[in-house]
Amino acid sequence: NLCAGQTLQMQTFDQTGMATAFDWYFDNGSGPVLIATTTLPMYSMDNFAEANEGFYSVVMRIDGCASNPSNQINVTVADISNEAPTISTLDNVLCVGESFILTSTVVPGTGILYDWYFDDGSGPQKVATTSQNIWLFSNLQVQNSGVYTVVANDGGCISQVSNALQIIVTDILNQTPQLSIANNGLCEGETVELNVAPLSGGADKYEWYFDDGTGAQLIATTDVPTLFIPDVAPADEGIYTVVASMGGCVSQSSNAINLVIDNILDQTPILSVEQDVLCVGETIELNSTPITGNAVSYAWYFDDGNGWTLIGTTNIPTFFIQNAGLNHTGIYSVTASDGSCQSLPSNARDIVVTDVLDQTPTLTVNNDKPCVGDLLELTASVISGGNVTYEWFFDDGTGNVVSTTTNIPTLFIVDVGLSASGVYSVVAHRGGCTSPFSNLVDVFVTDALSLNPVLTASQTQVCVGEFIHLTTDPVPGAGTTYTWLFDDGSGVAILGTTNNPGYVISDVTPAQSGAYSVIVKQGGCVSPPSNSVEVEVTAQMNETPVLTLDPPEACVGGSFTLISSTISGNNVVYEWYFDDGTGAQLLTTTTTPSLTIDNVTVNHKGTYWVLARRGDCVSNMSNGKKLEVFGMDSFEATNPTTADMPACVGDIVQLKVPVVPGASYEWVGPNGFSATTSTALLPDVTPADAGDYYAIVQVLDCSYTSAPTTVFVSEEMVANDDAFNLEANQTVFGMEVFANDVMGNVNDLTVSILTQPAHGLVEVSNGTLAYTPNANYFGVDEFVYEICSMECPDNCSEATVRLTIAGNNSSECFVPNIITPNGDGKNEQFVIPCLESGFANNRLKIFNRWGDEVFQAEPYRNDWNGTFKGKDLPAGTYFYLLWLDKTGNDCLSGYFTITR
């Protein structure tokens, strides 16, 4: 019984092992019909359908013979794949411990099974199989909550999945709801909020009960776990409970909540102040946190140490006391009321009203040692608050006096003079408050700069015609000038004055050798002279270039770079010299301190130098650097084999390149050959090792590949069997038995006869063979020869030469007296040569020594190899009868031996 669309696979068993065909038949009630023929004992049909229902059988054939039909197999189709059962139940919400019955619509068919599945969210799992369309599940637990489905099964054929049925199992009857109140202790008119904590598995109905002392009464039913009681009154005071249910399952009664109505607001205001320390005349600002509700008012209280006094009431959470005096120092608080409930008092806040500022200004100055004529800037730290004024004081040693008053925290004194030296301070005023005195700032006005300038020169040794660049550190401040001085030994002279800290002397001469210095002026202040810098103007550089090579050795075809140390100054020219042993020669000049030479040859081997020129100045010659050049002619690969003298199989071949100190080697050859020494060995060579080998030689940064060296290996010779036909008493000279032999690359060889012919003589002369049969002999003769390489004597091969000597009449028909059917391919059959040349209508019988016939053939084709019924006959003597013409009476008889 198959499902529609499945594959029908049939097979039979061929007991003979000789069947050539299998005929497969189908009978739907109207008689067997051939549907297929196979060469294997099996047959399959894909997409099996109702039209294929019926009886199947098979007939086996051997050549033209057919067997009886096999047994019949009745194959039917079950197709419920389009059926979709529907399941239902009486109640899909159940209590723990209850049972439920799932009922499926009936799926037509015989022997239908119903597979019931459950999915708790982790995937459908089969939980039961019934032969009826109902399933009873007892003693339900919470973990049985989930989705249930059913699939009909007809012998492995599956229907569609049914509708999904959600089943909820609750243990609410074992749970006690936890009831809470959001705001117990309320004022009249507010709203009560009762809440139930979440229950395991949830609930779909909540019944709310109230007990005012006369017994619990149901007051409300909700489908959410919250109950609101608006506009509460004293009559709502009492005990509240709740019962939850899911379907027909009811929980325990909750804990009891005792609702109390009082007239105290559940909100307490928090008091904050804009400032807790104020000056006389300022405004006090008190702020309360806003209280929710309707018509809320705020009562403000003050305690100066004699008890709380109501000082005002507002409808907003803010209270102002303007033009505060010292008598407003004390403690403040606030309460809130919504008409029916009054809050508790807020926190208390201390406020101090004073005539002394709580901030002390800090005084700074832009320069406490200004020069005459500078700007003096005095700055006080900013005092918070509005309408602040600053009173400035000065004491030159005769007493502290008020200098001036400003509305900003800065005092400017322009074009300061020596009389401005003294001590400065400041106080701040805000309303009726005055700050303490600031710190004291001592200012000293002078007409001398306090700095010592430092002079530097771009070069202290300068070539004639170059320039001298003098610099000093810049001095901040307006109107700064720099006066440059020179002393050639005859006294200090002024070179010039600049507004920037640099001075350039161009196209210098030896007369400008000497000492240089600078002084700085700023306003009325003058610095002392700077340090003195000696500069020499000369025609000889004081720098000698240092030469390096990169790399220190070069490869033929590569490149190298000559690198000089950098010579200071501008317009420096570098002259490059080379000596190959015949004397130093100028190569070229560059404006950069390096020279790269490409396409190196061995002619670049030698010593290199460099010198530098800057204007008319010339440096000394640098150090010399010697360059080594490596070329490819140093690396030739060799091996001892040649085409005329190849290596023999198993020999050791040595590969060589010259040894170079410091070099690395990498050999490459056939079959993945590799080695890393200058001399490499090929041990136990075979013809597969023949071919080209080369070495890659790495010397420093130079890499060279040698020309290949060819390794020759003697190839294996293969001698192949030969066959010749000749007449009786005929001698064959110069037999070309080597024509079909494989010589490989062997040039010189030797020939020898391993086995002489039984019925003749073979001779070797100058590498050729000559065969002479015995007098009047005809039939088959053979001999074995061997060829060997003269260079590799172990490289040998042997072959058999078969000679067929024809006779003139039947009396000359030769019958062999021995055969050796041992599987070596030689003398395997009982061969009578004359049968192949004129006696095709022959007849042969062979008997054992007891007269039993073991073989007969008409005609005999020289193909018997000493067997009887497919099995080898034992070694021994056998007898034959041979009719060259089976229609005549002329019969040859004799015996022969089978040897294994």
Short mmCIF file of N, CA and C in Angstrom, two decimals, residues 630-637 657-660 706:
data_model
loop_
_atom_site.label_atom_id
_atom_site.label_comp_id
_atom_site.label_asym_id
_atom_site.label_seq_id
_atom_site.Cartn_x
_atom_site.Cartn_y
_atom_site.Cartn_z
N PHE A 630 78.87 41.73 -8.09
CA PHE A 630 78.74 40.28 -8.30
C PHE A 630 78.07 40.04 -9.64
N GLY A 631 78.66 39.12 -10.47
CA GLY A 631 78.10 38.83 -11.80
C GLY A 631 77.69 37.39 -11.93
N MET A 632 76.92 37.06 -12.98
CA MET A 632 76.35 35.74 -13.16
C MET A 632 77.37 34.72 -13.66
N ASP A 633 78.50 35.20 -14.26
CA ASP A 633 79.46 34.26 -14.81
C ASP A 633 80.11 33.41 -13.72
N SER A 634 79.83 33.69 -12.47
CA SER A 634 80.41 32.92 -11.37
C SER A 634 79.63 31.64 -11.10
N PHE A 635 78.47 31.44 -11.70
CA PHE A 635 77.58 30.37 -11.27
C PHE A 635 77.19 29.50 -12.48
N GLU A 636 77.88 28.35 -12.66
CA GLU A 636 77.57 27.41 -13.74
C GLU A 636 77.24 26.07 -13.10
N ALA A 637 76.08 25.50 -13.44
CA ALA A 637 75.65 24.22 -12.87
C ALA A 637 76.18 23.08 -13.75
N VAL A 657 77.34 23.56 -8.26
CA VAL A 657 77.66 24.92 -8.68
C VAL A 657 78.83 25.36 -7.80
N PRO A 658 79.62 26.33 -8.23
CA PRO A 658 80.78 26.75 -7.42
C PRO A 658 80.34 27.27 -6.06
N VAL A 659 81.20 27.04 -5.06
CA VAL A 659 80.94 27.53 -3.70
C VAL A 659 81.30 29.01 -3.63
N VAL A 660 80.32 29.85 -3.16
CA VAL A 660 80.55 31.28 -2.99
C VAL A 660 80.34 31.61 -1.52
N SER A 706 71.23 29.82 -12.58
CA SER A 706 72.19 29.23 -13.50
C SER A 706 71.51 28.71 -14.75
#
